[in-house]
Amino acid sequence: MAFDIYVGSASRYFAGNWKTIVQQAAEADGIAYQVVRPTPSPLSKIFQPKPEKAYRDFLNGIKKETDFQGNGEPLWNDSPELDYVTDRPAWEGHYGLLIKYAYLMQPELTPPATLPKALEEEPTYQAALRTPDPRIRQLAFGEIFIPTALKIMFVGKTIGGVDVPICSLGLLDWALRHICELWGTDRTLVGALELDQHDRDAPLDVAALFGLSIYCRLLDEARSRYLPLIKDY
């Protein structure tokens, strides 16, 4: 199961009218590529007899929550005709970033050289999730990141009726800047890196930097386009 990040309108995402970067590359080479997602997933429309109503409910639920939290900005333009951008940090890049973050938060501990087999087996990461700081939790569990500078996280329903954590781009930016500060690197420079896809057994820092560069770059795309960033797997 792959892990991609999508930036674009939610309507286009939920309609499935987009292609992962690997799909695009495969089609350019004339290779058939099929995406298989778990069920239920944010894309799922199962048990959704009226998807148009569910889509309106999705947007209205976000607007209601952001208004309650003090956001005076309008919702983004969610036209399905808007262009999108996407990239694939893969699970290794995502997990590597989370584990690196956990050890940066606890610098007295020595991180592993490579990725552990499962996050559940990494005690330092699990301990980081239990700290009062919300940033590593929203990076780990947030599914949809909406364009607002507010640092908010709440649970909302997707068009498929699935409850998912919804966060703000402001909160994601806060987390990524924190990682870069702890790591002693520049947030802007990291976002400008063009790194090659790493091997599955790559060193932890290589996997983490690859994931961080994609998150930073696509966060900048989402903010400049004033559109959501969505995790896809």
PDB file of C-alpha atoms in Angstrom:
ATOM      1  CA  MET A   1       0.000   0.000   0.000  1.00  0.00           C
ATOM      2  CA  ALA A   2       1.509   3.321  -1.106  1.00  0.00           C
ATOM      3  CA  PHE A   3       1.509   6.673   0.688  1.00  0.00           C
ATOM      4  CA  ASP A   4       0.989   9.829  -1.379  1.00  0.00           C
ATOM      5  CA  ILE A   5       0.228  13.469  -0.660  1.00  0.00           C
ATOM      6  CA  TYR A   6      -2.265  15.386  -2.796  1.00  0.00           C
ATOM      7  CA  VAL A   7      -2.766  19.153  -3.002  1.00  0.00           C
ATOM      8  CA  GLY A   8      -5.858  20.372  -4.822  1.00  0.00           C
ATOM      9  CA  SER A   9      -9.610  20.721  -4.485  1.00  0.00           C
ATOM     10  CA  ALA A  10     -11.375  18.220  -2.253  1.00  0.00           C
ATOM     11  CA  SER A  11     -14.059  17.747  -4.903  1.00  0.00           C
ATOM     12  CA  ARG A  12     -11.486  16.536  -7.427  1.00  0.00           C
ATOM     13  CA  TYR A  13      -9.874  14.274  -4.842  1.00  0.00           C
ATOM     14  CA  PHE A  14     -13.143  12.678  -3.726  1.00  0.00           C
ATOM     15  CA  ALA A  15     -14.184  12.180  -7.357  1.00  0.00           C
ATOM     16  CA  GLY A  16     -10.970  10.240  -7.925  1.00  0.00           C
ATOM     17  CA  ASN A  17     -10.167  12.509 -10.872  1.00  0.00           C
ATOM     18  CA  TRP A  18      -6.446  12.651 -10.215  1.00  0.00           C
ATOM     19  CA  LYS A  19      -3.406  10.423 -10.584  1.00  0.00           C
ATOM     20  CA  THR A  20      -0.527   9.710  -8.257  1.00  0.00           C
ATOM     21  CA  ILE A  21       2.946  10.620  -9.412  1.00  0.00           C
ATOM     22  CA  VAL A  22       3.687   6.925  -9.951  1.00  0.00           C
ATOM     23  CA  GLN A  23       0.538   6.523 -12.063  1.00  0.00           C
ATOM     24  CA  GLN A  24       1.597   9.483 -14.176  1.00  0.00           C
ATOM     25  CA  ALA A  25       5.098   8.078 -14.681  1.00  0.00           C
ATOM     26  CA  ALA A  26       3.775   4.605 -15.507  1.00  0.00           C
ATOM     27  CA  GLU A  27       1.303   5.928 -18.071  1.00  0.00           C
ATOM     28  CA  ALA A  28       4.033   8.047 -19.654  1.00  0.00           C
ATOM     29  CA  ASP A  29       5.969   4.808 -20.155  1.00  0.00           C
ATOM     30  CA  GLY A  30       2.895   2.955 -21.443  1.00  0.00           C
ATOM     31  CA  ILE A  31       2.620   0.770 -18.332  1.00  0.00           C
ATOM     32  CA  ALA A  32      -0.717  -0.089 -16.725  1.00  0.00           C
ATOM     33  CA  TYR A  33      -0.839   0.845 -13.042  1.00  0.00           C
ATOM     34  CA  GLN A  34      -3.765   0.103 -10.723  1.00  0.00           C
ATOM     35  CA  VAL A  35      -4.277   1.856  -7.388  1.00  0.00           C
ATOM     36  CA  VAL A  36      -5.825  -0.254  -4.625  1.00  0.00           C
ATOM     37  CA  ARG A  37      -6.947   1.556  -1.471  1.00  0.00           C
ATOM     38  CA  PRO A  38      -8.286   0.191   1.828  1.00  0.00           C
ATOM     39  CA  THR A  39     -12.009   0.315   2.554  1.00  0.00           C
ATOM     40  CA  PRO A  40     -13.269   2.486   4.092  1.00  0.00           C
ATOM     41  CA  SER A  41     -10.910   5.240   3.015  1.00  0.00           C
ATOM     42  CA  PRO A  42     -11.250   9.001   2.522  1.00  0.00           C
ATOM     43  CA  LEU A  43     -12.087   8.227  -1.129  1.00  0.00           C
ATOM     44  CA  SER A  44     -14.817   5.731  -0.289  1.00  0.00           C
ATOM     45  CA  LYS A  45     -18.394   6.514  -1.305  1.00  0.00           C
ATOM     46  CA  ILE A  46     -19.789   3.245   0.067  1.00  0.00           C
ATOM     47  CA  PHE A  47     -23.221   3.656   1.696  1.00  0.00           C
ATOM     48  CA  GLN A  48     -23.371   7.169   0.288  1.00  0.00           C
ATOM     49  CA  PRO A  49     -26.627   7.376  -1.713  1.00  0.00           C
ATOM     50  CA  LYS A  50     -26.431  11.158  -2.075  1.00  0.00           C
ATOM     51  CA  PRO A  51     -22.778  12.121  -2.614  1.00  0.00           C
ATOM     52  CA  GLU A  52     -23.650  15.732  -3.511  1.00  0.00           C
ATOM     53  CA  LYS A  53     -25.282  16.235  -0.113  1.00  0.00           C
ATOM     54  CA  ALA A  54     -22.406  14.485   1.621  1.00  0.00           C
ATOM     55  CA  TYR A  55     -19.949  16.772  -0.144  1.00  0.00           C
ATOM     56  CA  ARG A  56     -21.878  19.880   0.946  1.00  0.00           C
ATOM     57  CA  ASP A  57     -22.065  18.512   4.482  1.00  0.00           C
ATOM     58  CA  PHE A  58     -18.311  17.973   4.428  1.00  0.00           C
ATOM     59  CA  LEU A  59     -17.608  21.586   3.457  1.00  0.00           C
ATOM     60  CA  ASN A  60     -20.281  22.993   5.782  1.00  0.00           C
ATOM     61  CA  GLY A  61     -18.886  20.986   8.686  1.00  0.00           C
ATOM     62  CA  ILE A  62     -15.428  22.445   8.122  1.00  0.00           C
ATOM     63  CA  LYS A  63     -16.801  25.983   7.798  1.00  0.00           C
ATOM     64  CA  LYS A  64     -18.825  25.598  11.001  1.00  0.00           C
ATOM     65  CA  GLU A  65     -15.810  24.333  12.936  1.00  0.00           C
ATOM     66  CA  THR A  66     -13.388  26.976  11.654  1.00  0.00           C
ATOM     67  CA  ASP A  67     -15.893  29.770  12.317  1.00  0.00           C
ATOM     68  CA  PHE A  68     -16.315  28.441  15.863  1.00  0.00           C
ATOM     69  CA  GLN A  69     -12.545  28.537  16.330  1.00  0.00           C
ATOM     70  CA  GLY A  70     -12.313  32.137  15.194  1.00  0.00           C
ATOM     71  CA  ASN A  71     -11.435  31.856  11.519  1.00  0.00           C
ATOM     72  CA  GLY A  72     -12.914  34.719   9.519  1.00  0.00           C
ATOM     73  CA  GLU A  73     -11.617  33.515   6.164  1.00  0.00           C
ATOM     74  CA  PRO A  74     -13.936  32.009   3.530  1.00  0.00           C
ATOM     75  CA  LEU A  75     -13.574  28.403   2.457  1.00  0.00           C
ATOM     76  CA  TRP A  76     -11.280  27.788  -0.463  1.00  0.00           C
ATOM     77  CA  ASN A  77     -12.409  27.597  -4.084  1.00  0.00           C
ATOM     78  CA  ASP A  78     -13.151  23.870  -4.385  1.00  0.00           C
ATOM     79  CA  SER A  79     -13.783  23.637  -8.109  1.00  0.00           C
ATOM     80  CA  PRO A  80     -13.078  20.144  -9.517  1.00  0.00           C
ATOM     81  CA  GLU A  81     -11.479  21.821 -12.541  1.00  0.00           C
ATOM     82  CA  LEU A  82      -8.533  23.201 -10.579  1.00  0.00           C
ATOM     83  CA  ASP A  83      -5.081  21.763 -11.208  1.00  0.00           C
ATOM     84  CA  TYR A  84      -3.492  19.626  -8.521  1.00  0.00           C
ATOM     85  CA  VAL A  85       0.007  18.578  -7.490  1.00  0.00           C
ATOM     86  CA  THR A  86       1.057  15.359  -5.816  1.00  0.00           C
ATOM     87  CA  ASP A  87       4.143  13.479  -4.687  1.00  0.00           C
ATOM     88  CA  ARG A  88       5.022  10.254  -2.886  1.00  0.00           C
ATOM     89  CA  PRO A  89       7.045  10.304   0.338  1.00  0.00           C
ATOM     90  CA  ALA A  90       6.095   6.624   0.680  1.00  0.00           C
ATOM     91  CA  TRP A  91       5.523   5.075   4.088  1.00  0.00           C
ATOM     92  CA  GLU A  92       9.288   5.042   4.682  1.00  0.00           C
ATOM     93  CA  GLY A  93       9.504   8.811   4.248  1.00  0.00           C
ATOM     94  CA  HIS A  94       6.456   9.400   6.437  1.00  0.00           C
ATOM     95  CA  TYR A  95       7.486   6.980   9.184  1.00  0.00           C
ATOM     96  CA  GLY A  96      11.107   8.099   8.998  1.00  0.00           C
ATOM     97  CA  LEU A  97      10.053  11.703   9.549  1.00  0.00           C
ATOM     98  CA  LEU A  98       7.885  10.789  12.544  1.00  0.00           C
ATOM     99  CA  ILE A  99      10.616   8.734  14.201  1.00  0.00           C
ATOM    100  CA  LYS A 100      13.255  11.386  13.543  1.00  0.00           C
ATOM    101  CA  TYR A 101      10.913  14.001  15.042  1.00  0.00           C
ATOM    102  CA  ALA A 102      10.418  11.877  18.149  1.00  0.00           C
ATOM    103  CA  TYR A 103      14.167  11.598  18.704  1.00  0.00           C
ATOM    104  CA  LEU A 104      14.709  15.295  18.007  1.00  0.00           C
ATOM    105  CA  MET A 105      12.208  15.961  20.799  1.00  0.00           C
ATOM    106  CA  GLN A 106      14.279  13.716  23.088  1.00  0.00           C
ATOM    107  CA  PRO A 107      17.887  14.518  22.063  1.00  0.00           C
ATOM    108  CA  GLU A 108      19.413  12.619  24.965  1.00  0.00           C
ATOM    109  CA  LEU A 109      18.378   9.374  23.231  1.00  0.00           C
ATOM    110  CA  THR A 110      20.198   7.750  20.298  1.00  0.00           C
ATOM    111  CA  PRO A 111      17.978   7.093  17.263  1.00  0.00           C
ATOM    112  CA  PRO A 112      18.153   3.816  15.361  1.00  0.00           C
ATOM    113  CA  ALA A 113      20.327   3.695  12.255  1.00  0.00           C
ATOM    114  CA  THR A 114      17.458   2.450  10.077  1.00  0.00           C
ATOM    115  CA  LEU A 115      13.686   2.351  10.252  1.00  0.00           C
ATOM    116  CA  PRO A 116      12.148  -0.087  12.734  1.00  0.00           C
ATOM    117  CA  LYS A 117       9.755  -2.666  11.330  1.00  0.00           C
ATOM    118  CA  ALA A 118       6.733  -1.030  12.957  1.00  0.00           C
ATOM    119  CA  LEU A 119       6.017   2.266  14.706  1.00  0.00           C
ATOM    120  CA  GLU A 120       4.309   0.305  17.483  1.00  0.00           C
ATOM    121  CA  GLU A 121       7.703  -1.213  18.283  1.00  0.00           C
ATOM    122  CA  GLU A 122       9.427   2.177  18.642  1.00  0.00           C
ATOM    123  CA  PRO A 123       9.111   3.272  22.319  1.00  0.00           C
ATOM    124  CA  THR A 124      10.589   6.747  21.803  1.00  0.00           C
ATOM    125  CA  TYR A 125       7.992   7.552  19.150  1.00  0.00           C
ATOM    126  CA  GLN A 126       5.199   6.210  21.344  1.00  0.00           C
ATOM    127  CA  ALA A 127       6.452   8.343  24.234  1.00  0.00           C
ATOM    128  CA  ALA A 128       6.519  11.427  22.004  1.00  0.00           C
ATOM    129  CA  LEU A 129       2.858  10.886  21.141  1.00  0.00           C
ATOM    130  CA  ARG A 130       2.003  11.133  24.848  1.00  0.00           C
ATOM    131  CA  THR A 131       3.640  14.533  25.369  1.00  0.00           C
ATOM    132  CA  PRO A 132       1.471  17.677  25.681  1.00  0.00           C
ATOM    133  CA  ASP A 133       2.914  19.024  22.411  1.00  0.00           C
ATOM    134  CA  PRO A 134       0.265  18.365  19.712  1.00  0.00           C
ATOM    135  CA  ARG A 135       2.526  18.770  16.690  1.00  0.00           C
ATOM    136  CA  ILE A 136       3.815  15.227  16.285  1.00  0.00           C
ATOM    137  CA  ARG A 137       0.289  13.831  16.788  1.00  0.00           C
ATOM    138  CA  GLN A 138      -1.249  15.994  14.085  1.00  0.00           C
ATOM    139  CA  LEU A 139       1.576  15.093  11.691  1.00  0.00           C
ATOM    140  CA  ALA A 140       1.024  11.415  12.484  1.00  0.00           C
ATOM    141  CA  PHE A 141      -2.766  11.283  12.469  1.00  0.00           C
ATOM    142  CA  GLY A 142      -4.025  14.256  10.467  1.00  0.00           C
ATOM    143  CA  GLU A 143      -5.640  13.200   7.177  1.00  0.00           C
ATOM    144  CA  ILE A 144      -6.874  16.451   5.624  1.00  0.00           C
ATOM    145  CA  PHE A 145      -5.106  19.789   6.139  1.00  0.00           C
ATOM    146  CA  ILE A 146      -7.258  22.802   5.331  1.00  0.00           C
ATOM    147  CA  PRO A 147      -5.998  26.252   4.245  1.00  0.00           C
ATOM    148  CA  THR A 148      -6.141  28.403   7.332  1.00  0.00           C
ATOM    149  CA  ALA A 149      -3.396  29.915   9.472  1.00  0.00           C
ATOM    150  CA  LEU A 150      -5.238  28.844  12.632  1.00  0.00           C
ATOM    151  CA  LYS A 151      -3.542  26.052  14.579  1.00  0.00           C
ATOM    152  CA  ILE A 152      -6.542  23.731  14.837  1.00  0.00           C
ATOM    153  CA  MET A 153      -7.338  20.025  14.717  1.00  0.00           C
ATOM    154  CA  PHE A 154     -10.786  18.434  14.877  1.00  0.00           C
ATOM    155  CA  VAL A 155     -12.641  15.341  13.701  1.00  0.00           C
ATOM    156  CA  GLY A 156     -14.887  15.629  10.658  1.00  0.00           C
ATOM    157  CA  LYS A 157     -16.611  13.356   8.177  1.00  0.00           C
ATOM    158  CA  THR A 158     -15.393  12.947   4.621  1.00  0.00           C
ATOM    159  CA  ILE A 159     -17.788  12.561   1.701  1.00  0.00           C
ATOM    160  CA  GLY A 160     -17.526   8.816   2.271  1.00  0.00           C
ATOM    161  CA  GLY A 161     -18.885   9.213   5.794  1.00  0.00           C
ATOM    162  CA  VAL A 162     -15.534   8.323   7.377  1.00  0.00           C
ATOM    163  CA  ASP A 163     -14.487  10.192  10.541  1.00  0.00           C
ATOM    164  CA  VAL A 164     -10.968  11.570  10.050  1.00  0.00           C
ATOM    165  CA  PRO A 165      -8.749  14.082  11.879  1.00  0.00           C
ATOM    166  CA  ILE A 166      -8.813  17.391  10.017  1.00  0.00           C
ATOM    167  CA  CYS A 167      -5.991  19.845  10.701  1.00  0.00           C
ATOM    168  CA  SER A 168      -4.956  23.249   9.457  1.00  0.00           C
ATOM    169  CA  LEU A 169      -2.042  24.087   7.195  1.00  0.00           C
ATOM    170  CA  GLY A 170      -1.027  26.495   9.948  1.00  0.00           C
ATOM    171  CA  LEU A 171      -0.620  23.601  12.363  1.00  0.00           C
ATOM    172  CA  LEU A 172       1.292  21.543   9.808  1.00  0.00           C
ATOM    173  CA  ASP A 173       3.628  24.462   9.126  1.00  0.00           C
ATOM    174  CA  TRP A 174       4.173  24.859  12.874  1.00  0.00           C
ATOM    175  CA  ALA A 175       5.185  21.191  13.111  1.00  0.00           C
ATOM    176  CA  LEU A 176       7.509  21.251  10.092  1.00  0.00           C
ATOM    177  CA  ARG A 177       9.224  24.413  11.272  1.00  0.00           C
ATOM    178  CA  HIS A 178       9.707  22.799  14.670  1.00  0.00           C
ATOM    179  CA  ILE A 179      11.346  19.748  13.089  1.00  0.00           C
ATOM    180  CA  CYS A 180      13.694  21.933  11.033  1.00  0.00           C
ATOM    181  CA  GLU A 181      14.586  24.031  14.077  1.00  0.00           C
ATOM    182  CA  LEU A 182      15.394  20.961  16.186  1.00  0.00           C
ATOM    183  CA  TRP A 183      17.325  19.384  13.293  1.00  0.00           C
ATOM    184  CA  GLY A 184      19.304  22.579  12.693  1.00  0.00           C
ATOM    185  CA  THR A 185      18.221  22.970   9.092  1.00  0.00           C
ATOM    186  CA  ASP A 186      16.490  25.706   7.130  1.00  0.00           C
ATOM    187  CA  ARG A 187      12.789  25.179   6.385  1.00  0.00           C
ATOM    188  CA  THR A 188      12.945  26.978   3.022  1.00  0.00           C
ATOM    189  CA  LEU A 189      16.036  25.123   1.854  1.00  0.00           C
ATOM    190  CA  VAL A 190      14.542  21.759   2.803  1.00  0.00           C
ATOM    191  CA  GLY A 191      11.431  22.509   0.768  1.00  0.00           C
ATOM    192  CA  ALA A 192      13.577  23.282  -2.267  1.00  0.00           C
ATOM    193  CA  LEU A 193      15.452  19.963  -2.171  1.00  0.00           C
ATOM    194  CA  GLU A 194      14.881  17.548  -5.054  1.00  0.00           C
ATOM    195  CA  LEU A 195      15.828  14.162  -3.620  1.00  0.00           C
ATOM    196  CA  ASP A 196      15.707  10.771  -5.286  1.00  0.00           C
ATOM    197  CA  GLN A 197      13.409   8.057  -3.955  1.00  0.00           C
ATOM    198  CA  HIS A 198      15.334   6.150  -1.309  1.00  0.00           C
ATOM    199  CA  ASP A 199      15.644   2.397  -0.814  1.00  0.00           C
ATOM    200  CA  ARG A 200      13.438   0.664   1.723  1.00  0.00           C
ATOM    201  CA  ASP A 201      16.481  -0.044   3.899  1.00  0.00           C
ATOM    202  CA  ALA A 202      17.858   3.498   3.688  1.00  0.00           C
ATOM    203  CA  PRO A 203      19.315   5.114   6.822  1.00  0.00           C
ATOM    204  CA  LEU A 204      16.767   6.809   9.075  1.00  0.00           C
ATOM    205  CA  ASP A 205      18.046  10.326   8.341  1.00  0.00           C
ATOM    206  CA  VAL A 206      17.845   9.749   4.576  1.00  0.00           C
ATOM    207  CA  ALA A 207      14.230   8.541   4.795  1.00  0.00           C
ATOM    208  CA  ALA A 208      13.296  11.351   7.197  1.00  0.00           C
ATOM    209  CA  LEU A 209      14.821  14.091   5.054  1.00  0.00           C
ATOM    210  CA  PHE A 210      13.103  12.729   1.952  1.00  0.00           C
ATOM    211  CA  GLY A 211       9.728  12.802   3.726  1.00  0.00           C
ATOM    212  CA  LEU A 212      10.386  16.235   5.223  1.00  0.00           C
ATOM    213  CA  SER A 213      11.315  17.753   1.852  1.00  0.00           C
ATOM    214  CA  ILE A 214       8.079  16.534   0.235  1.00  0.00           C
ATOM    215  CA  TYR A 215       5.915  17.692   3.132  1.00  0.00           C
ATOM    216  CA  CYS A 216       7.563  21.136   3.082  1.00  0.00           C
ATOM    217  CA  ARG A 217       7.280  21.516  -0.687  1.00  0.00           C
ATOM    218  CA  LEU A 218       3.639  20.438  -0.876  1.00  0.00           C
ATOM    219  CA  LEU A 219       2.698  22.516   2.152  1.00  0.00           C
ATOM    220  CA  ASP A 220       4.088  25.547   0.313  1.00  0.00           C
ATOM    221  CA  GLU A 221       2.031  24.562  -2.756  1.00  0.00           C
ATOM    222  CA  ALA A 222      -1.118  24.240  -0.648  1.00  0.00           C
ATOM    223  CA  ARG A 223      -0.613  27.605   1.003  1.00  0.00           C
ATOM    224  CA  SER A 224       0.175  29.439  -2.235  1.00  0.00           C
ATOM    225  CA  ARG A 225      -2.835  27.884  -3.977  1.00  0.00           C
ATOM    226  CA  TYR A 226      -5.054  28.206  -0.877  1.00  0.00           C
ATOM    227  CA  LEU A 227      -6.148  24.566  -1.207  1.00  0.00           C
ATOM    228  CA  PRO A 228      -6.234  21.506   1.060  1.00  0.00           C
ATOM    229  CA  LEU A 229      -3.428  19.004   1.471  1.00  0.00           C
ATOM    230  CA  ILE A 230      -4.667  15.416   1.746  1.00  0.00           C
ATOM    231  CA  LYS A 231      -2.858  12.211   2.673  1.00  0.00           C
ATOM    232  CA  ASP A 232      -3.710   9.321   0.365  1.00  0.00           C
ATOM    233  CA  TYR A 233      -3.047   5.613   0.882  1.00  0.00           C
TER     234      TYR A 233
END
